[in-house]
Coordinates of C-alpha atoms in Angstrom, one line a residue:
Chain V
M1 CA -156.4 60.9 40.6
N2 CA -159.9 59.7 41.5
T3 CA -159.9 60.7 45.1
R4 CA -160.9 64.2 46.0
P5 CA -158.0 65.2 48.3
Y6 CA -160.0 67.3 50.7
E7 CA -162.9 65.0 51.2
G8 CA -163.1 62.1 53.7
R9 CA -166.1 59.8 54.3
L10 CA -167.9 62.3 56.5
V11 CA -166.2 65.6 56.2
R12 CA -164.7 68.1 53.8
L13 CA -161.9 70.5 54.5
R14 CA -162.2 74.0 52.9
A15 CA -160.5 77.4 53.4
R16 CA -161.7 79.4 56.3
D17 CA -163.9 82.5 55.6
S18 CA -164.8 85.4 57.7
E19 CA -168.4 84.1 58.4
D20 CA -166.8 81.1 60.2
A21 CA -165.7 83.4 63.0
V22 CA -169.1 83.2 64.7
A23 CA -169.0 79.5 65.2
F24 CA -165.3 79.5 66.1
H25 CA -166.0 82.2 68.7
S26 CA -168.6 80.0 70.4
W27 CA -166.3 76.9 70.4
F28 CA -163.3 78.8 71.8
N29 CA -165.5 80.0 74.7
D30 CA -166.8 76.5 75.4
W31 CA -164.7 74.8 78.0
Q32 CA -165.5 71.4 76.7
V33 CA -163.6 72.4 73.6
T34 CA -160.8 74.5 75.2
N35 CA -160.3 72.1 78.2
W36 CA -157.8 70.1 76.1
M37 CA -156.3 73.0 74.2
G38 CA -154.5 75.0 76.9
V39 CA -156.8 78.0 76.2
R40 CA -157.2 79.7 79.5
Y41 CA -158.8 83.0 78.8
P42 CA -162.0 84.0 77.1
V43 CA -161.7 85.2 73.5
A44 CA -163.6 88.3 72.4
R45 CA -165.8 88.1 69.3
G46 CA -163.8 90.8 67.6
R47 CA -160.6 89.1 68.4
E48 CA -161.8 85.8 66.9
A49 CA -163.0 87.6 63.8
W50 CA -159.5 89.2 63.5
F51 CA -157.8 85.8 63.8
V52 CA -160.0 84.3 61.0
E53 CA -159.5 87.5 58.9
H54 CA -155.7 87.2 59.3
T55 CA -155.5 83.5 58.6
P56 CA -153.3 83.2 55.4
E57 CA -154.6 81.4 52.3
P58 CA -153.8 77.7 52.7
G59 CA -150.2 77.1 51.6
F60 CA -147.3 75.0 52.6
T61 CA -146.1 76.8 55.7
R62 CA -149.7 77.1 57.1
A63 CA -152.6 75.1 55.7
A64 CA -155.6 76.1 57.9
F65 CA -159.0 74.7 57.1
A66 CA -162.6 74.8 58.2
V67 CA -164.2 71.3 58.5
E68 CA -167.7 70.9 57.3
A69 CA -170.0 67.8 57.3
L70 CA -170.2 66.3 53.8
A71 CA -173.9 65.5 54.4
D72 CA -175.2 69.1 54.8
G73 CA -172.2 71.4 54.7
R74 CA -172.5 72.6 58.3
L75 CA -169.4 73.7 60.1
V76 CA -168.3 71.1 62.6
G77 CA -164.6 71.9 63.3
N78 CA -161.4 73.4 62.2
C79 CA -157.9 72.0 61.7
E80 CA -154.5 73.0 60.3
L81 CA -151.0 71.9 59.5
Q82 CA -148.1 74.2 60.2
C83 CA -145.0 73.0 58.3
E84 CA -141.3 73.4 58.1
L85 CA -140.0 74.0 54.6
E86 CA -136.7 72.1 54.8
D87 CA -137.7 69.4 57.3
R88 CA -141.0 68.6 55.6
T89 CA -142.6 68.2 58.9
G90 CA -146.1 69.3 59.8
T91 CA -147.7 70.0 63.2
V92 CA -151.4 69.4 63.6
G93 CA -153.8 71.7 65.2
I94 CA -157.4 70.5 65.5
A95 CA -160.5 71.5 67.3
M96 CA -163.9 70.0 66.8
G97 CA -167.0 72.0 67.7
E98 CA -169.2 68.9 67.3
R99 CA -167.8 66.2 69.5
N100 CA -168.7 63.2 67.4
A101 CA -165.9 60.6 67.2
G102 CA -166.6 59.9 63.6
F103 CA -166.0 63.5 62.6
G104 CA -162.8 63.8 64.6
T105 CA -161.3 60.6 63.2
D106 CA -162.3 61.4 59.6
T107 CA -160.9 65.0 59.9
M108 CA -157.6 63.7 61.2
R109 CA -157.4 61.1 58.5
T110 CA -158.3 63.6 55.8
L111 CA -155.9 66.2 57.1
C112 CA -153.0 63.7 57.2
R113 CA -153.8 62.5 53.7
V114 CA -153.6 66.2 52.6
G115 CA -150.3 66.5 54.4
F116 CA -148.7 63.5 52.6
E117 CA -150.4 63.5 49.2
V118 CA -150.9 67.2 48.5
M119 CA -148.1 68.8 50.5
N120 CA -145.5 65.9 50.3
L121 CA -144.7 65.9 54.0
H122 CA -142.3 63.4 55.5
R123 CA -143.6 63.5 59.1
I124 CA -146.8 64.8 60.8
G125 CA -146.6 65.4 64.5
L126 CA -148.9 66.6 67.3
T127 CA -149.1 67.1 71.0
V128 CA -152.1 66.1 73.1
D129 CA -153.1 66.4 76.7
A130 CA -152.1 63.1 78.4
S131 CA -155.5 62.9 80.1
N132 CA -157.3 63.2 76.8
E133 CA -157.8 59.5 76.3
R134 CA -160.4 59.8 73.7
A135 CA -158.2 62.0 71.4
R136 CA -155.2 59.7 72.0
H137 CA -157.3 56.7 71.0
V138 CA -158.4 58.5 67.8
Y139 CA -154.8 59.5 66.9
R140 CA -153.5 55.9 67.5
K141 CA -156.4 54.6 65.3
V142 CA -155.3 56.9 62.5
G143 CA -151.7 55.5 62.9
F144 CA -149.9 58.0 65.1
K145 CA -147.3 56.5 67.5
E146 CA -146.9 57.9 71.0
E147 CA -143.3 59.0 71.2
G148 CA -143.0 60.4 74.7
E149 CA -144.5 62.5 77.4
L150 CA -143.7 65.9 78.7
R151 CA -144.5 65.3 82.4
D152 CA -146.5 68.0 84.3
H153 CA -146.2 70.2 81.2
R154 CA -149.2 72.4 81.8
F155 CA -151.2 73.7 84.7
I156 CA -154.9 73.8 83.9
R157 CA -157.9 73.9 86.2
G158 CA -156.0 73.3 89.4
Q159 CA -153.7 70.6 88.4
Y160 CA -150.6 69.7 86.4
R161 CA -151.1 67.7 83.3
G162 CA -148.7 65.9 81.0
T163 CA -148.4 66.4 77.2
V164 CA -148.0 63.4 74.9
V165 CA -145.9 63.8 71.7
M166 CA -147.1 61.7 68.8
G167 CA -145.8 61.3 65.3
L168 CA -146.9 59.7 62.0
F169 CA -145.0 58.8 58.8
R170 CA -146.7 58.5 55.4
A171 CA -146.6 54.6 55.3
E172 CA -148.2 54.5 58.8
L173 CA -151.4 56.4 58.0
K174 CA -154.3 54.0 58.3
R175 CA -156.6 55.0 55.4
E176 CA -159.6 52.9 56.2
E177 CA -161.7 52.3 59.2
T178 CA -160.3 49.1 60.8
Q179 CA -162.8 47.8 63.3
Chain Y
M1 CA -117.3 66.7 57.9
H2 CA -117.6 69.4 55.3
R3 CA -118.9 72.9 56.0
P4 CA -122.2 73.2 54.1
L5 CA -121.5 76.5 52.4
E6 CA -117.8 75.8 51.5
G7 CA -116.4 74.1 48.4
E8 CA -112.7 73.5 47.5
L9 CA -112.2 77.1 46.2
V10 CA -115.2 79.1 47.1
R11 CA -117.5 79.9 49.9
L12 CA -121.2 81.0 49.7
R13 CA -122.3 83.8 52.0
A14 CA -125.3 86.1 52.4
R15 CA -125.6 89.3 50.4
E16 CA -124.5 92.5 52.2
E17 CA -125.2 96.1 51.4
S18 CA -121.5 96.6 51.2
D19 CA -121.5 94.4 48.1
L20 CA -123.1 97.3 46.2
E21 CA -120.0 98.5 44.4
V22 CA -119.0 95.2 42.9
F23 CA -122.6 94.1 42.3
Y24 CA -123.4 97.3 40.5
R25 CA -120.4 96.8 38.3
W26 CA -121.2 93.2 37.5
I27 CA -124.9 93.7 36.7
N28 CA -124.1 96.5 34.3
D29 CA -121.2 94.7 32.6
W30 CA -122.3 93.2 29.3
E31 CA -119.6 90.6 29.4
T32 CA -121.4 89.2 32.5
V33 CA -125.0 90.0 31.6
K34 CA -124.8 88.5 28.1
Y35 CA -125.0 85.0 29.6
L36 CA -128.0 85.9 31.8
G37 CA -131.7 86.7 31.5
A38 CA -131.1 90.3 32.6
R39 CA -131.7 92.9 29.9
Y40 CA -131.8 96.4 31.2
P41 CA -129.2 98.5 33.1
R42 CA -129.8 98.7 36.8
T43 CA -129.7 101.7 39.1
K44 CA -127.7 101.8 42.3
K45 CA -131.0 102.2 44.1
F46 CA -132.4 99.0 42.6
E47 CA -129.3 97.0 43.5
T48 CA -129.1 98.5 47.0
E49 CA -132.7 97.3 47.6
W50 CA -131.9 93.9 46.1
L51 CA -128.9 93.4 48.3
A52 CA -130.9 94.3 51.4
S53 CA -133.9 92.3 50.4
G54 CA -133.8 89.6 53.0
D55 CA -131.6 87.1 54.6
P56 CA -131.2 83.8 52.9
S57 CA -134.0 81.4 53.6
F58 CA -135.8 78.6 51.8
T59 CA -137.8 81.0 49.6
N60 CA -135.0 83.5 49.3
S61 CA -131.9 81.4 48.8
S62 CA -129.4 83.8 47.3
F63 CA -125.7 84.0 47.9
I64 CA -122.5 85.8 47.1
I65 CA -119.7 83.6 45.9
E66 CA -116.3 84.5 47.4
T67 CA -112.9 82.9 47.1
R68 CA -111.8 80.9 50.2
A69 CA -108.2 82.1 49.7
D70 CA -108.8 85.8 50.2
R71 CA -112.6 86.2 50.6
R72 CA -112.9 88.2 47.4
A73 CA -116.4 88.4 46.0
I74 CA -116.4 86.9 42.4
G75 CA -120.0 86.3 41.6
W76 CA -123.5 85.3 42.8
T77 CA -125.8 82.3 42.8
G78 CA -129.2 81.4 44.1
L79 CA -132.0 78.8 44.1
H80 CA -135.3 80.4 43.3
D81 CA -138.9 79.7 42.2
M82 CA -139.1 76.8 44.6
T83 CA -142.2 74.9 45.3
P84 CA -142.0 73.1 48.6
E85 CA -144.4 70.4 47.6
N86 CA -142.4 69.5 44.5
R87 CA -139.1 70.1 46.4
A88 CA -137.8 71.7 43.2
A89 CA -135.9 74.9 42.5
T90 CA -134.3 76.7 39.6
L91 CA -130.7 77.6 39.8
G92 CA -129.0 80.9 38.7
I93 CA -125.3 81.6 38.7
A94 CA -122.9 84.2 37.4
I95 CA -119.2 84.9 37.8
G96 CA -118.7 88.7 37.6
E97 CA -114.9 88.8 37.9
H98 CA -113.7 87.6 34.5
E99 CA -110.3 86.3 35.7
F100 CA -112.3 83.7 37.7
L101 CA -114.2 82.3 34.7
D102 CA -111.4 79.7 34.4
G103 CA -109.7 77.8 37.1
G104 CA -112.6 75.8 38.4
Y105 CA -114.3 78.5 40.5
G106 CA -117.7 78.2 38.7
T107 CA -117.7 74.4 38.9
D108 CA -116.9 74.5 42.6
A109 CA -119.6 77.1 43.2
M110 CA -122.1 75.0 41.2
R111 CA -121.3 71.9 43.2
T112 CA -121.5 73.8 46.5
V113 CA -124.9 75.4 45.9
C114 CA -126.4 72.2 44.5
R115 CA -125.1 70.3 47.5
F116 CA -126.5 72.9 49.8
G117 CA -129.9 72.6 48.0
F118 CA -130.0 68.8 48.5
E119 CA -128.4 68.5 52.0
M120 CA -129.6 71.6 53.8
M121 CA -132.8 72.5 51.9
N122 CA -133.9 69.0 51.3
L123 CA -134.6 69.6 47.6
N124 CA -135.3 66.7 45.2
R125 CA -134.7 68.5 41.9
I126 CA -132.6 71.5 40.7
D127 CA -133.0 72.8 37.2
L128 CA -131.7 75.6 35.0
T129 CA -131.8 77.0 31.6
V130 CA -128.7 78.1 29.6
F131 CA -128.2 79.7 26.2
D132 CA -127.4 76.9 23.7
W133 CA -124.3 78.7 22.6
N134 CA -122.9 78.9 26.1
T135 CA -120.9 75.7 25.7
R136 CA -118.5 76.5 28.5
A137 CA -121.3 76.6 31.0
I138 CA -123.1 73.6 29.5
R139 CA -119.9 71.5 29.9
V140 CA -119.7 72.5 33.6
Y141 CA -123.3 71.6 34.2
E142 CA -122.8 68.2 32.4
K143 CA -119.6 67.6 34.4
I144 CA -121.4 67.9 37.8
G145 CA -124.3 65.7 36.7
F146 CA -127.0 67.9 35.1
Q147 CA -128.8 66.1 32.3
H148 CA -130.2 67.6 29.1
E149 CA -134.0 67.6 29.4
G150 CA -135.1 69.7 26.4
V151 CA -134.8 72.9 24.4
L152 CA -136.9 75.9 24.7
R153 CA -136.9 77.1 21.1
H154 CA -136.7 80.8 20.8
G155 CA -136.7 80.8 24.6
M156 CA -135.2 84.3 24.9
F157 CA -134.9 87.2 22.6
K158 CA -131.6 88.9 23.4
A159 CA -129.0 90.9 21.5
G160 CA -131.1 91.3 18.4
R161 CA -132.1 87.7 17.9
W162 CA -133.9 84.6 19.1
N163 CA -131.9 82.3 21.3
D164 CA -132.7 78.7 22.1
L165 CA -132.5 77.8 25.8
V166 CA -131.3 74.4 26.9
L167 CA -133.2 73.0 29.9
M168 CA -131.1 71.0 32.2
G169 CA -132.0 69.2 35.4
L170 CA -130.3 67.4 38.3
L171 CA -132.0 65.0 40.7
R172 CA -131.0 64.3 44.2
G173 CA -128.3 61.6 44.1
E174 CA -127.0 62.6 40.7
L175 CA -124.6 65.4 41.8
R176 CA -121.0 64.5 41.1

Protein backbone atom coordinates (compact mmCIF):
# COMPACT_ATOMS: atom_id res chain seq x y z
CA MET A 1 0.00 0.00 0.00
CA ASN A 2 3.04 2.27 0.09
CA THR A 3 3.64 2.39 -3.64
CA ARG A 4 1.70 4.98 -5.59
CA PRO A 5 0.25 2.88 -8.37
CA TYR A 6 0.51 5.44 -11.16
CA GLU A 7 4.06 6.61 -10.45
CA GLY A 8 7.29 5.14 -11.71
CA ARG A 9 10.83 6.34 -11.14
CA LEU A 10 10.67 9.03 -13.81
CA VAL A 11 7.07 9.36 -14.94
CA ARG A 12 3.51 9.58 -13.69
CA LEU A 13 0.41 8.38 -15.53
CA ARG A 14 -2.67 10.60 -15.29
CA ALA A 15 -6.00 10.93 -17.09
CA ARG A 16 -5.94 12.78 -20.39
CA ASP A 17 -7.40 16.27 -20.54
CA SER A 18 -8.40 18.42 -23.46
CA GLU A 19 -5.34 20.65 -23.20
CA ASP A 20 -3.16 17.60 -23.97
CA ALA A 21 -4.46 17.65 -27.56
CA VAL A 22 -1.96 20.31 -28.66
CA ALA A 23 1.05 18.14 -27.81
CA PHE A 24 -0.60 14.95 -29.11
CA HIS A 25 -1.31 16.72 -32.37
CA SER A 26 2.34 17.62 -32.87
CA TRP A 27 3.50 14.08 -32.03
CA PHE A 28 1.05 12.39 -34.36
CA ASN A 29 2.26 14.60 -37.19
CA ASP A 30 5.92 13.83 -36.45
CA TRP A 31 7.11 10.93 -38.58
CA GLN A 32 9.72 9.99 -35.98
CA VAL A 33 6.79 9.09 -33.73
CA THR A 34 4.35 7.75 -36.32
CA ASN A 35 6.96 5.80 -38.28
CA TRP A 36 6.48 2.84 -35.96
CA MET A 37 2.78 3.19 -35.41
CA GLY A 38 1.24 2.52 -38.79
CA VAL A 39 -0.12 6.07 -38.92
CA ARG A 40 -0.03 7.04 -42.60
CA TYR A 41 -2.03 10.21 -42.93
CA PRO A 42 -1.72 13.58 -41.27
CA VAL A 43 -4.10 14.28 -38.40
CA ALA A 44 -5.94 17.60 -38.24
CA ARG A 45 -5.78 19.64 -35.06
CA GLY A 46 -9.54 19.54 -34.64
CA ARG A 47 -9.63 15.78 -35.14
CA GLU A 48 -6.98 15.22 -32.49
CA ALA A 49 -8.91 17.46 -30.09
CA TRP A 50 -12.01 15.39 -30.83
CA PHE A 51 -10.12 12.15 -30.07
CA VAL A 52 -8.92 13.47 -26.72
CA GLU A 53 -12.34 14.89 -25.90
CA HIS A 54 -13.93 11.50 -26.60
CA THR A 55 -11.44 9.39 -24.68
CA PRO A 56 -13.48 7.72 -21.93
CA GLU A 57 -12.57 8.17 -18.28
CA PRO A 58 -9.98 5.52 -17.40
CA GLY A 59 -11.72 2.24 -16.65
CA PHE A 60 -11.27 -1.48 -17.16
CA THR A 61 -12.12 -1.76 -20.84
CA ARG A 62 -10.02 1.25 -21.79
CA ALA A 63 -7.51 2.84 -19.47
CA ALA A 64 -5.90 5.68 -21.42
CA PHE A 65 -3.33 7.94 -19.81
CA ALA A 66 -1.16 10.94 -20.46
CA VAL A 67 2.44 10.45 -19.31
CA GLU A 68 4.18 13.30 -17.56
CA ALA A 69 7.71 13.64 -16.20
CA LEU A 70 7.79 13.32 -12.41
CA ALA A 71 10.48 15.98 -12.24
CA ASP A 72 8.54 18.90 -13.73
CA GLY A 73 5.13 17.60 -14.81
CA ARG A 74 5.72 18.17 -18.52
CA LEU A 75 3.88 15.96 -20.95
CA VAL A 76 6.23 13.37 -22.46
CA GLY A 77 3.96 10.71 -23.93
CA ASN A 78 0.76 8.77 -23.78
CA CYS A 79 -0.17 5.16 -23.22
CA GLU A 80 -3.18 2.96 -22.71
CA LEU A 81 -4.48 -0.53 -22.03
CA GLN A 82 -7.52 -1.86 -23.86
CA CYS A 83 -8.85 -4.91 -22.05
CA GLU A 84 -11.19 -7.84 -22.50
CA LEU A 85 -13.52 -8.34 -19.55
CA GLU A 86 -13.70 -12.13 -19.45
CA ASP A 87 -10.20 -12.94 -20.72
CA ARG A 88 -8.55 -10.37 -18.44
CA THR A 89 -6.12 -9.52 -21.19
CA GLY A 90 -4.87 -6.05 -21.98
CA THR A 91 -3.37 -4.66 -25.16
CA VAL A 92 -0.81 -1.88 -24.86
CA GLY A 93 -0.77 1.28 -26.88
CA ILE A 94 2.14 3.61 -26.26
CA ALA A 95 3.59 6.67 -27.96
CA MET A 96 6.35 8.77 -26.49
CA GLY A 97 6.73 12.35 -27.68
CA GLU A 98 10.11 12.64 -26.01
CA ARG A 99 12.26 9.81 -27.26
CA ASN A 100 14.27 9.22 -24.14
CA ALA A 101 14.78 5.53 -23.39
CA GLY A 102 14.39 6.08 -19.69
CA PHE A 103 10.89 7.54 -20.08
CA GLY A 104 9.74 4.77 -22.41
CA THR A 105 10.94 1.95 -20.17
CA ASP A 106 9.54 3.55 -17.05
CA THR A 107 6.21 4.22 -18.78
CA MET A 108 5.90 0.59 -19.91
CA ARG A 109 6.85 -0.72 -16.49
CA THR A 110 4.36 1.60 -14.75
CA LEU A 111 1.57 0.82 -17.22
CA CYS A 112 2.08 -2.94 -16.80
CA ARG A 113 2.14 -2.58 -13.03
CA VAL A 114 -1.19 -0.72 -13.24
CA GLY A 115 -2.52 -3.53 -15.45
CA PHE A 116 -1.62 -6.24 -12.97
CA GLU A 117 -1.99 -4.52 -9.62
CA VAL A 118 -4.85 -2.10 -10.21
CA MET A 119 -6.81 -3.88 -12.93
CA ASN A 120 -6.03 -7.51 -12.01
CA LEU A 121 -5.13 -8.55 -15.55
CA HIS A 122 -3.87 -12.02 -16.42
CA ARG A 123 -1.93 -11.12 -19.57
CA ILE A 124 -0.66 -7.98 -21.26
CA GLY A 125 0.13 -8.12 -24.94
CA LEU A 126 1.38 -5.78 -27.63
CA THR A 127 2.49 -5.69 -31.21
CA VAL A 128 5.57 -3.85 -32.41
CA ASP A 129 7.13 -3.13 -35.79
CA ALA A 130 9.74 -5.87 -36.31
CA SER A 131 12.32 -3.31 -37.41
CA ASN A 132 11.81 -1.22 -34.25
CA GLU A 133 14.78 -2.77 -32.44
CA ARG A 134 14.91 -0.12 -29.75
CA ALA A 135 11.31 -0.67 -28.67
CA ARG A 136 11.71 -4.47 -28.78
CA HIS A 137 14.73 -4.13 -26.53
CA VAL A 138 12.75 -2.00 -24.05
CA TYR A 139 9.82 -4.46 -24.00
CA ARG A 140 12.13 -7.46 -23.48
CA LYS A 141 13.86 -5.56 -20.67
CA VAL A 142 10.49 -5.03 -18.97
CA GLY A 143 9.84 -8.79 -19.26
CA PHE A 144 7.82 -9.26 -22.45
CA LYS A 145 8.46 -12.45 -24.42
CA GLU A 146 8.45 -12.42 -28.22
CA GLU A 147 5.75 -14.86 -29.24
CA GLY A 148 5.79 -14.70 -33.01
CA GLU A 149 6.00 -12.53 -36.07
CA LEU A 150 3.38 -11.60 -38.63
CA ARG A 151 5.61 -11.48 -41.70
CA ASP A 152 5.18 -8.60 -44.17
CA HIS A 153 2.27 -7.43 -42.08
CA ARG A 154 2.28 -3.77 -43.09
CA PHE A 155 3.41 -1.69 -46.03
CA ILE A 156 4.94 1.59 -44.85
CA ARG A 157 7.26 4.01 -46.62
CA GLY A 158 7.87 1.83 -49.62
CA GLN A 159 8.42 -1.53 -48.02
CA TYR A 160 6.77 -4.38 -46.22
CA ARG A 161 7.51 -4.77 -42.54
CA GLY A 162 6.83 -7.53 -40.08
CA THR A 163 4.92 -7.17 -36.83
CA VAL A 164 6.18 -8.93 -33.71
CA VAL A 165 3.64 -10.15 -31.13
CA MET A 166 4.78 -9.94 -27.50
CA GLY A 167 3.19 -11.00 -24.23
CA LEU A 168 3.75 -10.65 -20.50
CA PHE A 169 2.33 -12.39 -17.43
CA ARG A 170 2.23 -10.87 -13.97
CA ALA A 171 5.15 -12.89 -12.58
CA GLU A 172 7.31 -12.00 -15.58
CA LEU A 173 7.20 -8.23 -15.10
CA LYS A 174 10.67 -7.01 -14.16
CA ARG A 175 10.02 -4.30 -11.61
CA GLU A 176 13.48 -2.86 -11.16
CA GLU A 177 16.13 -1.70 -13.56
CA THR A 178 18.49 -4.66 -14.00
CA GLN A 179 21.69 -3.50 -15.59
CA MET B 1 -18.44 -31.62 -22.84
CA HIS B 2 -21.36 -29.76 -21.29
CA ARG B 3 -23.08 -26.88 -22.98
CA PRO B 4 -22.31 -23.79 -20.94
CA LEU B 5 -25.88 -22.52 -20.71
CA GLU B 6 -27.53 -25.88 -20.00
CA GLY B 7 -28.09 -27.71 -16.76
CA GLU B 8 -29.87 -31.03 -16.15
CA LEU B 9 -33.37 -29.57 -16.24
CA VAL B 10 -33.08 -26.01 -17.44
CA ARG B 11 -31.44 -23.86 -20.05
CA LEU B 12 -30.51 -20.18 -19.81
CA ARG B 13 -31.26 -17.95 -22.77
CA ALA B 14 -31.39 -14.26 -23.64
CA ARG B 15 -34.42 -12.14 -22.82
CA GLU B 16 -36.78 -11.58 -25.73
CA GLU B 17 -39.46 -8.98 -26.24
CA SER B 18 -41.86 -11.89 -26.68
CA ASP B 19 -41.31 -12.74 -22.98
CA LEU B 20 -43.40 -9.71 -22.03
CA GLU B 21 -46.59 -11.57 -21.22
CA VAL B 22 -45.07 -14.01 -18.72
CA PHE B 23 -42.64 -11.48 -17.37
CA TYR B 24 -45.33 -8.88 -16.72
CA ARG B 25 -47.33 -11.54 -14.87
CA TRP B 26 -44.34 -12.65 -12.73
CA ILE B 27 -43.15 -9.17 -11.76
CA ASN B 28 -46.64 -8.19 -10.60
CA ASP B 29 -47.28 -11.45 -8.74
CA TRP B 30 -46.79 -11.02 -4.99
CA GLU B 31 -46.11 -14.74 -4.57
CA THR B 32 -42.98 -14.21 -6.69
CA VAL B 33 -42.08 -10.65 -5.71
CA LYS B 34 -42.28 -11.21 -1.97
CA TYR B 35 -38.92 -13.00 -2.10
CA LEU B 36 -37.25 -10.20 -4.06
CA GLY B 37 -36.11 -6.62 -3.62
CA ALA B 38 -38.80 -5.34 -6.00
CA ARG B 39 -41.46 -3.22 -4.33
CA TYR B 40 -43.67 -1.43 -6.82
CA PRO B 41 -45.96 -2.68 -9.55
CA ARG B 42 -44.46 -2.39 -12.99
CA THR B 43 -46.00 -1.20 -16.24
CA LYS B 44 -45.93 -3.15 -19.45
CA LYS B 45 -43.91 -0.27 -20.88
CA PHE B 46 -41.23 -0.62 -18.20
CA GLU B 47 -40.97 -4.36 -18.71
CA THR B 48 -40.93 -4.04 -22.49
CA GLU B 49 -37.97 -1.71 -22.19
CA TRP B 50 -36.24 -3.99 -19.71
CA LEU B 51 -36.67 -7.02 -21.92
CA ALA B 52 -35.21 -5.10 -24.86
CA SER B 53 -32.40 -3.54 -22.84
CA GLY B 54 -29.46 -5.22 -24.36
CA ASP B 55 -28.08 -8.60 -25.22
CA PRO B 56 -26.31 -10.55 -22.50
CA SER B 57 -22.74 -9.43 -21.97
CA PHE B 58 -20.28 -9.20 -19.10
CA THR B 59 -21.92 -6.10 -17.68
CA ASN B 60 -25.47 -7.09 -18.60
CA SER B 61 -25.61 -10.77 -17.80
CA SER B 62 -29.30 -11.48 -17.51
CA PHE B 63 -31.11 -14.64 -18.58
CA ILE B 64 -34.49 -16.27 -18.89
CA ILE B 65 -34.66 -19.74 -17.32
CA GLU B 66 -36.54 -22.22 -19.47
CA THR B 67 -37.16 -25.93 -19.08
CA ARG B 68 -35.09 -28.17 -21.32
CA ALA B 69 -38.03 -30.55 -21.72
CA ASP B 70 -40.46 -28.17 -23.43
CA ARG B 71 -38.69 -24.79 -23.49
CA ARG B 72 -41.18 -23.24 -21.14
CA ALA B 73 -40.00 -19.99 -19.51
CA ILE B 74 -40.21 -20.46 -15.72
CA GLY B 75 -38.14 -17.63 -14.28
CA TRP B 76 -35.16 -15.36 -14.66
CA THR B 77 -31.66 -14.97 -13.27
CA GLY B 78 -28.68 -12.71 -13.69
CA LEU B 79 -25.26 -11.69 -12.49
CA HIS B 80 -25.01 -7.97 -11.89
CA ASP B 81 -23.02 -5.21 -10.21
CA MET B 82 -19.81 -6.79 -11.41
CA THR B 83 -16.46 -5.17 -10.94
CA PRO B 84 -13.99 -6.60 -13.44
CA GLU B 85 -11.00 -5.84 -11.21
CA ASN B 86 -12.52 -7.78 -8.29
CA ARG B 87 -13.97 -10.38 -10.69
CA ALA B 88 -17.03 -10.44 -8.46
CA ALA B 89 -20.75 -10.26 -9.19
CA THR B 90 -24.06 -10.38 -7.32
CA LEU B 91 -26.58 -13.02 -8.27
CA GLY B 92 -30.32 -12.60 -8.57
CA ILE B 93 -32.80 -15.36 -9.33
CA ALA B 94 -36.56 -15.89 -9.29
CA ILE B 95 -38.85 -18.70 -10.33
CA GLY B 96 -42.08 -17.16 -11.59
CA GLU B 97 -44.02 -20.34 -12.36
CA HIS B 98 -45.02 -21.69 -8.96
CA GLU B 99 -45.28 -25.34 -9.96
CA PHE B 100 -41.54 -25.27 -10.69
CA LEU B 101 -40.59 -24.09 -7.20
CA ASP B 102 -40.09 -27.74 -6.29
CA GLY B 103 -38.48 -30.43 -8.37
CA GLY B 104 -34.93 -29.16 -8.53
CA TYR B 105 -35.41 -26.48 -11.20
CA GLY B 106 -34.19 -23.63 -9.00
CA THR B 107 -31.17 -25.62 -7.83
CA ASP B 108 -30.29 -26.54 -11.39
CA ALA B 109 -30.67 -22.94 -12.58
CA MET B 110 -28.46 -21.72 -9.71
CA ARG B 111 -25.75 -24.25 -10.57
CA THR B 112 -25.93 -23.37 -14.24
CA VAL B 113 -25.68 -19.62 -13.80
CA CYS B 114 -22.85 -19.94 -11.24
CA ARG B 115 -20.94 -22.32 -13.51
CA PHE B 116 -21.44 -19.87 -16.37
CA GLY B 117 -20.11 -17.06 -14.18
CA PHE B 118 -16.94 -18.97 -13.31
CA GLU B 119 -16.29 -20.78 -16.59
CA MET B 120 -17.38 -18.28 -19.19
CA MET B 121 -17.14 -14.94 -17.41
CA ASN B 122 -14.02 -15.79 -15.42
CA LEU B 123 -15.45 -14.57 -12.13
CA ASN B 124 -13.76 -15.33 -8.83
CA ARG B 125 -16.67 -14.58 -6.48
CA ILE B 126 -20.47 -14.64 -6.66
CA ASP B 127 -22.56 -13.35 -3.81
CA LEU B 128 -26.22 -12.79 -3.01
CA THR B 129 -28.52 -11.65 -0.25
CA VAL B 130 -31.65 -13.50 0.77
CA PHE B 131 -34.37 -12.84 3.37
CA ASP B 132 -33.49 -14.74 6.55
CA TRP B 133 -36.98 -16.31 6.56
CA ASN B 134 -36.58 -17.72 3.03
CA THR B 135 -35.27 -21.03 4.31
CA ARG B 136 -36.06 -22.96 1.15
CA ALA B 137 -33.81 -20.71 -0.88
CA ILE B 138 -31.08 -20.66 1.77
CA ARG B 139 -31.04 -24.48 1.76
CA VAL B 140 -30.56 -24.46 -2.03
CA TYR B 141 -27.73 -21.95 -1.81
CA GLU B 142 -26.01 -23.96 0.95
CA LYS B 143 -26.41 -27.16 -1.07
CA ILE B 144 -24.52 -25.81 -4.06
CA GLY B 145 -21.73 -24.39 -1.94
CA PHE B 146 -22.62 -20.85 -0.85
CA GLN B 147 -21.32 -19.95 2.60
CA HIS B 148 -22.95 -17.69 5.16
CA GLU B 149 -20.89 -14.53 5.36
CA GLY B 150 -23.00 -12.29 7.52
CA VAL B 151 -26.34 -10.68 8.20
CA LEU B 152 -27.48 -7.26 7.08
CA ARG B 153 -29.71 -6.41 10.03
CA HIS B 154 -32.84 -4.56 8.94
CA GLY B 155 -31.44 -4.87 5.43
CA MET B 156 -34.80 -4.41 3.77
CA PHE B 157 -38.08 -2.87 4.82
CA LYS B 158 -40.77 -4.89 3.14
CA ALA B 159 -44.35 -5.92 3.82
CA GLY B 160 -44.66 -3.61 6.81
CA ARG B 161 -41.60 -4.66 8.73
CA TRP B 162 -37.86 -4.79 8.86
CA ASN B 163 -36.32 -7.90 7.39
CA ASP B 164 -32.81 -9.18 7.98
CA LEU B 165 -30.87 -10.17 4.88
CA VAL B 166 -28.41 -13.05 4.90
CA LEU B 167 -25.27 -12.38 2.86
CA MET B 168 -23.95 -15.51 1.18
CA GLY B 169 -20.91 -15.96 -1.04
CA LEU B 170 -19.38 -18.56 -3.32
CA LEU B 171 -15.77 -18.55 -4.48
CA ARG B 172 -14.43 -20.15 -7.61
CA GLY B 173 -13.81 -23.82 -6.86
CA GLU B 174 -16.51 -24.05 -4.18
CA LEU B 175 -19.46 -24.75 -6.53
CA ARG B 176 -20.96 -28.20 -5.96
